[in-house]
mmCIF file of C-alpha atoms in Angstrom:
data_model
loop_
_atom_site.group_PDB
_atom_site.id
_atom_site.type_symbol
_atom_site.label_atom_id
_atom_site.label_comp_id
_atom_site.label_asym_id
_atom_site.label_seq_id
_atom_site.Cartn_x
_atom_site.Cartn_y
_atom_site.Cartn_z
ATOM 1 C CA ASN A 13 82.713 78.446 126.351
ATOM 2 C CA ALA A 14 84.383 78.123 129.562
ATOM 3 C CA PHE A 15 84.763 81.886 129.827
ATOM 4 C CA CYS A 16 80.593 82.421 129.322
ATOM 5 C CA GLY A 17 79.744 78.368 131.304
ATOM 6 C CA LYS A 18 78.059 77.718 128.670
ATOM 7 C CA PRO A 19 79.191 75.031 126.043
ATOM 8 C CA LEU A 20 78.259 77.353 123.163
ATOM 9 C CA SER A 21 80.539 76.503 120.069
ATOM 10 C CA MET A 22 81.791 72.793 119.158
ATOM 11 C CA THR A 23 85.134 71.522 120.609
ATOM 12 C CA GLY A 24 87.258 68.949 119.351
ATOM 13 C CA VAL A 25 90.623 67.940 117.396
ATOM 14 C CA GLU A 26 89.485 68.033 114.348
ATOM 15 C CA ARG A 27 89.729 71.040 112.040
ATOM 16 C CA PRO A 28 87.905 72.739 110.888
ATOM 17 C CA LYS A 29 85.403 72.669 114.265
ATOM 18 C CA THR A 30 84.169 75.739 113.694
ATOM 19 C CA ILE A 31 82.784 76.320 110.109
ATOM 20 C CA GLY A 32 81.298 79.419 110.509
ATOM 21 C CA PRO A 33 81.773 82.323 113.378
ATOM 22 C CA VAL A 34 79.640 82.065 116.772
ATOM 23 C CA ALA A 35 78.878 85.436 118.332
ATOM 24 C CA TYR A 36 77.402 85.662 122.374
ATOM 25 C CA ALA A 37 75.408 88.589 122.216
ATOM 26 C CA HIS A 38 72.828 90.262 124.467
ATOM 27 C CA LYS A 39 69.501 89.262 123.806
ATOM 28 C CA GLY A 40 67.770 92.696 121.806
ATOM 29 C CA CYS A 41 71.717 93.642 120.802
ATOM 30 C CA PRO A 42 71.369 95.587 117.245
ATOM 31 C CA ILE A 43 74.132 93.796 115.062
ATOM 32 C CA ASP A 44 72.039 93.664 112.057
ATOM 33 C CA LYS A 45 71.889 97.182 112.429
ATOM 34 C CA GLY A 46 74.250 98.788 109.651
ATOM 35 C CA PHE A 47 76.511 95.533 109.496
ATOM 36 C CA PRO A 48 79.080 95.986 106.584
ATOM 37 C CA PHE A 49 79.280 92.845 105.108
ATOM 38 C CA SER A 50 76.681 91.640 103.061
ATOM 39 C CA SER A 51 78.495 88.031 101.965
ATOM 40 C CA ILE A 52 77.959 87.204 106.273
ATOM 41 C CA GLN A 53 74.517 86.882 107.247
ATOM 42 C CA ILE A 54 73.407 86.884 110.186
ATOM 43 C CA GLU A 55 71.686 84.236 111.897
ATOM 44 C CA SER A 56 70.049 84.928 115.561
ATOM 45 C CA ARG A 57 69.312 82.462 118.174
ATOM 46 C CA ASN A 58 68.613 81.338 121.659
ATOM 47 C CA SER A 59 71.438 80.213 123.676
ATOM 48 C CA LYS A 60 69.412 77.556 125.781
ATOM 49 C CA GLU A 61 68.938 75.658 122.248
ATOM 50 C CA THR A 62 72.863 75.037 122.423
ATOM 51 C CA HIS A 63 72.882 74.136 125.496
ATOM 52 C CA PHE A 64 72.701 70.081 125.054
ATOM 53 C CA HIS A 65 74.438 71.101 121.310
ATOM 54 C CA ALA A 66 77.197 73.484 120.621
ATOM 55 C CA SER A 67 76.996 75.383 117.472
ATOM 56 C CA THR A 68 79.473 74.884 114.958
ATOM 57 C CA GLY A 69 78.509 77.494 112.832
ATOM 58 C CA LYS A 70 77.328 78.148 109.259
ATOM 59 C CA PRO A 71 79.081 78.460 106.779
ATOM 60 C CA GLY A 72 78.671 82.299 105.143
ATOM 61 C CA HIS A 73 77.105 83.377 108.391
ATOM 62 C CA LEU A 74 77.190 85.127 111.905
ATOM 63 C CA VAL A 75 75.186 83.006 114.248
ATOM 64 C CA VAL A 76 74.559 84.657 117.324
ATOM 65 C CA LEU A 77 73.649 83.189 120.718
ATOM 66 C CA GLU A 78 71.379 85.373 122.568
ATOM 67 C CA HIS A 79 71.693 85.684 126.346
ATOM 68 C CA GLU A 80 70.309 88.028 128.958
ATOM 69 C CA ASP A 81 73.791 88.440 130.931
ATOM 70 C CA GLU A 82 73.826 91.948 131.959
ATOM 71 C CA VAL A 83 77.454 91.646 132.921
ATOM 72 C CA LEU A 84 78.261 90.938 129.668
ATOM 73 C CA SER A 85 75.596 93.343 128.103
ATOM 74 C CA HIS A 86 77.855 95.710 126.706
ATOM 75 C CA MET A 87 80.420 92.819 124.780
ATOM 76 C CA VAL A 88 79.703 90.938 121.652
ATOM 77 C CA LEU A 89 81.780 88.232 122.120
ATOM 78 C CA VAL A 90 82.674 85.954 118.951
ATOM 79 C CA ASP A 91 84.107 82.947 117.873
ATOM 80 C CA THR A 92 85.605 82.903 115.091
ATOM 81 C CA PRO A 93 87.660 80.294 112.325
ATOM 82 C CA ASP A 94 90.980 80.386 112.282
ATOM 83 C CA ILE A 95 92.945 83.085 110.601
ATOM 84 C CA ASP A 96 94.939 80.072 109.021
ATOM 85 C CA SER A 97 91.607 78.200 107.830
ATOM 86 C CA VAL A 98 91.709 75.577 105.106
ATOM 87 C CA ASP A 99 88.725 76.911 103.556
ATOM 88 C CA ALA A 100 89.017 80.946 101.719
ATOM 89 C CA GLU A 101 85.652 81.885 102.845
ATOM 90 C CA ASN A 102 86.712 81.404 106.603
ATOM 91 C CA ARG A 103 90.077 82.964 106.484
ATOM 92 C CA GLN A 104 87.733 86.346 104.409
ATOM 93 C CA ILE A 105 84.679 85.936 107.245
ATOM 94 C CA THR A 106 87.592 86.045 110.597
ATOM 95 C CA GLU A 107 89.314 88.862 108.093
ATOM 96 C CA ASP A 108 86.292 91.085 108.035
ATOM 97 C CA LEU A 109 85.179 90.370 111.753
ATOM 98 C CA TYR A 110 88.585 91.894 112.897
ATOM 99 C CA SER A 111 88.391 94.475 110.929
ATOM 100 C CA LEU A 112 84.920 95.383 113.465
ATOM 101 C CA SER A 113 86.314 94.199 116.615
ATOM 102 C CA ASP A 114 87.634 96.653 119.514
ATOM 103 C CA ALA A 115 89.648 93.524 121.210
ATOM 104 C CA VAL A 116 91.537 90.547 120.366
ATOM 105 C CA VAL A 117 91.132 86.672 122.366
ATOM 106 C CA PHE A 118 94.106 85.463 120.117
ATOM 107 C CA LEU A 119 93.605 81.667 121.492
ATOM 108 C CA ALA A 120 96.291 79.780 120.210
ATOM 109 C CA SER A 121 97.714 75.654 120.483
ATOM 110 C CA GLN A 122 101.124 75.432 121.964
ATOM 111 C CA GLU A 123 102.168 72.975 118.122
ATOM 112 C CA LYS A 124 101.634 76.695 115.664
ATOM 113 C CA TYR A 125 101.168 79.845 118.105
ATOM 114 C CA ALA A 126 104.285 80.543 116.356
ATOM 115 C CA ASP A 127 103.581 79.845 112.939
ATOM 116 C CA GLU A 128 103.746 82.367 110.579
ATOM 117 C CA VAL A 129 100.255 82.700 109.772
ATOM 118 C CA PRO A 130 99.242 83.161 113.067
ATOM 119 C CA TYR A 131 102.254 84.895 114.446
ATOM 120 C CA LYS A 132 101.641 87.696 111.134
ATOM 121 C CA PHE A 133 98.483 87.940 112.579
ATOM 122 C CA LEU A 134 99.537 88.569 115.971
ATOM 123 C CA VAL A 135 101.890 91.494 115.442
ATOM 124 C CA ARG A 136 98.803 93.376 113.223
ATOM 125 C CA VAL A 137 96.982 93.078 116.051
ATOM 126 C CA MET A 138 99.730 94.522 118.175
ATOM 127 C CA ALA A 139 100.795 97.373 115.592
ATOM 128 C CA ALA A 140 96.783 98.134 115.880
ATOM 129 C CA ARG A 141 97.520 99.346 119.311
ATOM 130 C CA LYS A 142 93.903 96.914 120.338
ATOM 131 C CA PRO A 143 93.985 95.445 123.375
ATOM 132 C CA TYR A 144 95.094 91.819 122.813
ATOM 133 C CA PHE A 145 94.996 88.675 125.595
ATOM 134 C CA PHE A 146 97.179 86.075 124.248
ATOM 135 C CA ILE A 147 96.312 82.438 125.755
ATOM 136 C CA LEU A 148 98.470 79.383 125.438
ATOM 137 C CA ASN A 149 96.183 76.465 125.239
ATOM 138 C CA LYS A 150 96.724 72.689 126.131
ATOM 139 C CA ALA A 151 100.097 73.991 127.332
ATOM 140 C CA ASP A 152 103.166 71.557 128.967
ATOM 141 C CA GLN A 153 103.394 72.029 132.331
ATOM 142 C CA GLN A 154 106.888 72.236 131.597
ATOM 143 C CA LEU A 155 106.244 75.210 129.273
ATOM 144 C CA SER A 156 106.625 78.513 130.993
ATOM 145 C CA GLN A 157 105.707 82.245 129.832
ATOM 146 C CA GLU A 158 109.910 82.962 129.208
ATOM 147 C CA ASP A 159 109.908 80.452 126.885
ATOM 148 C CA VAL A 160 106.843 81.411 124.799
ATOM 149 C CA LEU A 161 108.475 85.278 124.804
ATOM 150 C CA ASP A 162 111.933 84.107 123.674
ATOM 151 C CA THR A 163 110.006 81.872 120.474
ATOM 152 C CA LEU A 164 107.386 85.182 119.982
ATOM 153 C CA GLN A 165 110.220 88.232 121.050
ATOM 154 C CA THR A 166 112.288 89.708 117.980
ATOM 155 C CA GLN A 167 113.981 93.080 118.026
ATOM 156 C CA GLU A 168 111.226 94.445 116.192
ATOM 157 C CA HIS A 169 108.211 93.361 118.052
ATOM 158 C CA ARG A 170 108.252 93.054 121.418
ATOM 159 C CA PHE A 171 105.712 91.035 123.550
ATOM 160 C CA LYS A 172 104.896 91.679 126.936
ATOM 161 C CA LYS A 173 104.447 88.500 129.655
ATOM 162 C CA GLU A 174 101.714 89.875 131.340
ATOM 163 C CA ARG A 175 99.527 89.615 127.767
ATOM 164 C CA ILE A 176 99.979 86.051 127.957
ATOM 165 C CA TRP A 177 98.244 83.174 130.320
ATOM 166 C CA LEU A 178 98.959 79.463 130.023
ATOM 167 C CA ILE A 179 96.068 76.710 130.294
ATOM 168 C CA PRO A 180 96.948 73.530 130.735
ATOM 169 C CA TYR A 181 95.706 70.356 128.644
ATOM 170 C CA SER A 182 92.519 68.981 130.428
ATOM 171 C CA PRO A 183 91.678 65.312 129.015
ATOM 172 C CA SER A 184 88.571 65.535 130.392
ATOM 173 C CA HIS A 185 85.654 68.109 131.338
ATOM 174 C CA PRO A 186 87.799 70.563 129.712
ATOM 175 C CA MET A 187 84.945 73.265 129.450
ATOM 176 C CA GLU A 188 84.927 72.760 133.940
ATOM 177 C CA GLN A 189 88.781 72.387 134.386
ATOM 178 C CA ILE A 190 89.812 75.186 132.119
ATOM 179 C CA ALA A 191 87.042 77.532 134.461
ATOM 180 C CA ASP A 192 88.652 76.213 137.252
ATOM 181 C CA ASP A 193 92.580 76.989 135.892
ATOM 182 C CA LYS A 194 94.675 79.092 137.884
ATOM 183 C CA GLY A 195 95.905 81.482 135.067
ATOM 184 C CA PHE A 196 92.301 81.586 132.829
ATOM 185 C CA ARG A 197 90.633 82.717 136.294
ATOM 186 C CA ASP A 198 93.438 85.142 136.013
ATOM 187 C CA PHE A 199 92.548 85.852 132.412
ATOM 188 C CA VAL A 200 89.305 86.773 133.136
ATOM 189 C CA LEU A 201 89.864 89.147 135.788
ATOM 190 C CA THR A 202 92.382 91.178 133.650
ATOM 191 C CA LEU A 203 89.457 90.984 130.513
ATOM 192 C CA MET A 204 86.613 92.567 132.521
ATOM 193 C CA ARG A 205 88.886 94.792 134.158
ATOM 194 C CA GLU A 206 90.536 96.205 130.667
ATOM 195 C CA LEU A 207 86.549 95.713 128.819
ATOM 196 C CA ARG A 208 84.339 96.640 131.801
ATOM 197 C CA LYS A 209 81.886 98.936 130.444
ATOM 198 C CA GLU A 210 82.872 102.390 132.507
ATOM 199 C CA ALA A 211 86.048 102.360 130.326
ATOM 200 C CA MET A 212 84.162 101.697 126.553
ATOM 201 C CA GLY A 213 84.297 104.937 126.393
ATOM 202 C CA ASP A 214 87.396 105.462 126.616
ATOM 203 C CA LEU A 215 88.706 102.743 124.823
ATOM 204 C CA LEU A 216 86.915 103.039 121.401
ATOM 205 C CA GLN A 217 88.017 106.954 122.336
ATOM 206 C CA ILE A 218 90.881 105.645 121.795
ATOM 207 C CA GLU A 219 90.359 103.464 118.652
ATOM 208 C CA VAL A 220 88.757 106.170 116.696
ATOM 209 C CA THR A 221 92.204 108.255 117.343
ATOM 210 C CA GLU A 222 94.225 105.167 116.155
ATOM 211 C CA ARG A 223 91.943 104.176 113.108
ATOM 212 C CA ARG A 224 92.388 108.176 111.628
ATOM 213 C CA THR A 225 96.091 108.653 112.614
ATOM 214 C CA GLU A 226 96.305 105.052 110.127
ATOM 215 C CA LEU A 227 93.526 106.749 107.595
ATOM 216 C CA LYS A 228 95.698 109.510 107.204
ATOM 217 C CA ARG A 229 98.736 108.259 106.980
ATOM 218 C CA ARG A 230 97.282 105.976 104.463
ATOM 219 C CA ILE A 231 95.407 108.967 102.373
ATOM 220 C CA GLY A 232 99.535 110.571 102.533
ATOM 221 C CA ARG A 233 101.184 108.225 101.319
ATOM 222 C CA LEU A 234 98.412 107.609 97.853
ATOM 223 C CA LEU A 235 99.032 111.344 97.689
ATOM 224 C CA ASP A 236 102.415 110.370 97.566
ATOM 225 C CA LEU A 237 101.895 107.311 95.283
ATOM 226 C CA LEU A 238 99.785 109.946 92.763
ATOM 227 C CA ASP A 239 101.994 112.428 92.686
ATOM 228 C CA GLN A 240 104.736 109.925 91.820
ATOM 229 C CA GLU A 241 102.703 108.335 89.034
ATOM 230 C CA GLU A 242 101.723 112.169 87.629
ATOM 231 C CA ARG A 243 105.477 112.864 87.833
ATOM 232 C CA ALA A 244 105.962 109.567 85.908
ATOM 233 C CA ALA A 245 103.106 110.457 83.395
ATOM 234 C CA ASP A 246 105.205 113.747 82.689
ATOM 235 C CA ASN A 247 108.127 112.310 81.696
ATOM 236 C CA TRP A 248 107.223 109.452 79.584
ATOM 237 C CA LEU A 249 105.024 112.574 77.749
ATOM 238 C CA ALA A 250 108.036 113.869 77.122
ATOM 239 C CA GLN A 251 109.631 110.532 75.754
ATOM 240 C CA LEU A 252 106.515 110.510 73.554
ATOM 241 C CA ASN A 253 107.210 114.152 71.857
ATOM 242 C CA ALA A 254 110.912 113.554 71.917
ATOM 243 C CA LEU A 255 110.306 110.435 70.185
ATOM 244 C CA TYR A 256 107.838 112.181 67.974
ATOM 245 C CA GLU A 257 109.876 114.937 66.872
ATOM 246 C CA ASP A 258 113.002 112.582 65.894
ATOM 247 C CA VAL A 259 110.645 110.282 64.134
ATOM 248 C CA SER A 260 108.919 113.361 62.426
ATOM 249 C CA SER A 261 112.393 114.724 61.331
ATOM 250 C CA ALA A 262 113.965 111.706 60.000
ATOM 251 C CA LEU A 263 110.360 111.526 58.106
ATOM 252 C CA ILE A 264 110.273 114.677 56.132
ATOM 253 C CA ALA A 265 114.410 114.756 56.190
ATOM 254 C CA THR A 266 114.601 111.088 54.001
ATOM 255 C CA GLU A 267 111.195 112.654 51.891
ATOM 256 C CA LYS A 268 112.665 115.602 50.899
ATOM 257 C CA GLU A 269 115.522 113.937 49.605
ATOM 258 C CA ARG A 270 113.120 111.192 47.855
ATOM 259 C CA PHE A 271 111.328 114.378 46.523
ATOM 260 C CA SER A 272 114.187 115.986 45.119
ATOM 261 C CA GLU A 273 115.769 112.782 43.230
ATOM 262 C CA GLN A 274 111.793 112.177 41.288
ATOM 263 C CA SER A 275 112.371 115.886 40.295
ATOM 264 C CA VAL A 276 115.596 116.226 38.995
ATOM 265 C CA HIS A 277 115.085 112.700 37.162
ATOM 266 C CA TYR A 278 111.409 114.014 35.627
ATOM 267 C CA LEU A 279 113.278 118.101 34.878
ATOM 268 C CA ARG A 280 115.882 115.721 32.860
ATOM 269 C CA GLY A 281 113.678 113.801 31.158
ATOM 270 C CA GLU A 282 111.699 116.993 30.293
#
């Protein structure tokens, strides 16, 4: 809301507040063209309709609020439900939309940003090398970026101070107060610089390269697993053949002995 300067998405302390994803896209943006998830229905609305009634989203839908702002014409901004939403459908929708994302604004509150599910998601974003912007909302004045880094840093995962912005708690008129906050303005400038229209071609090329590399890694892993499975199947077949030979030999020997005894007994009788 503060980024777009409009009350587009419903806010509040209750969970879940966003019951479905809300997108902000330029009028005529062909979001529904080739949209890969048939389980998500796309519903377009004029953003002016939400001026006094911010949207909470709609379960199973992607509510698209259309605008005519040329500055944001190359972006589709999406407010998703929480990655750890209590609703399984919302969690799946968030995962699906994340797979389509080119950049991620990771928004968390001070009391839950280090929880296991959000933390693991943030690590995934970093591993995918997507541009990310970490906003800690409703932060105490005593909290610093160093404090956040101390909480998040591990030997395996190194976060950068310049990717973290702290937004203080705003008891009233949060949209206006957040928009005027120095840290938030710095975040907006950074995002608009890194995701400017002229840079999108390079960004998408990097993403394609990353996905190609990841696809090759996964295909290599799949081929290794198939090779292991084939060797295991050959080994199991060899064991079955050995077992078959042992059982057959034992059966023939038993039957031969029984047949011999019966023949001797018959001949003696004759």
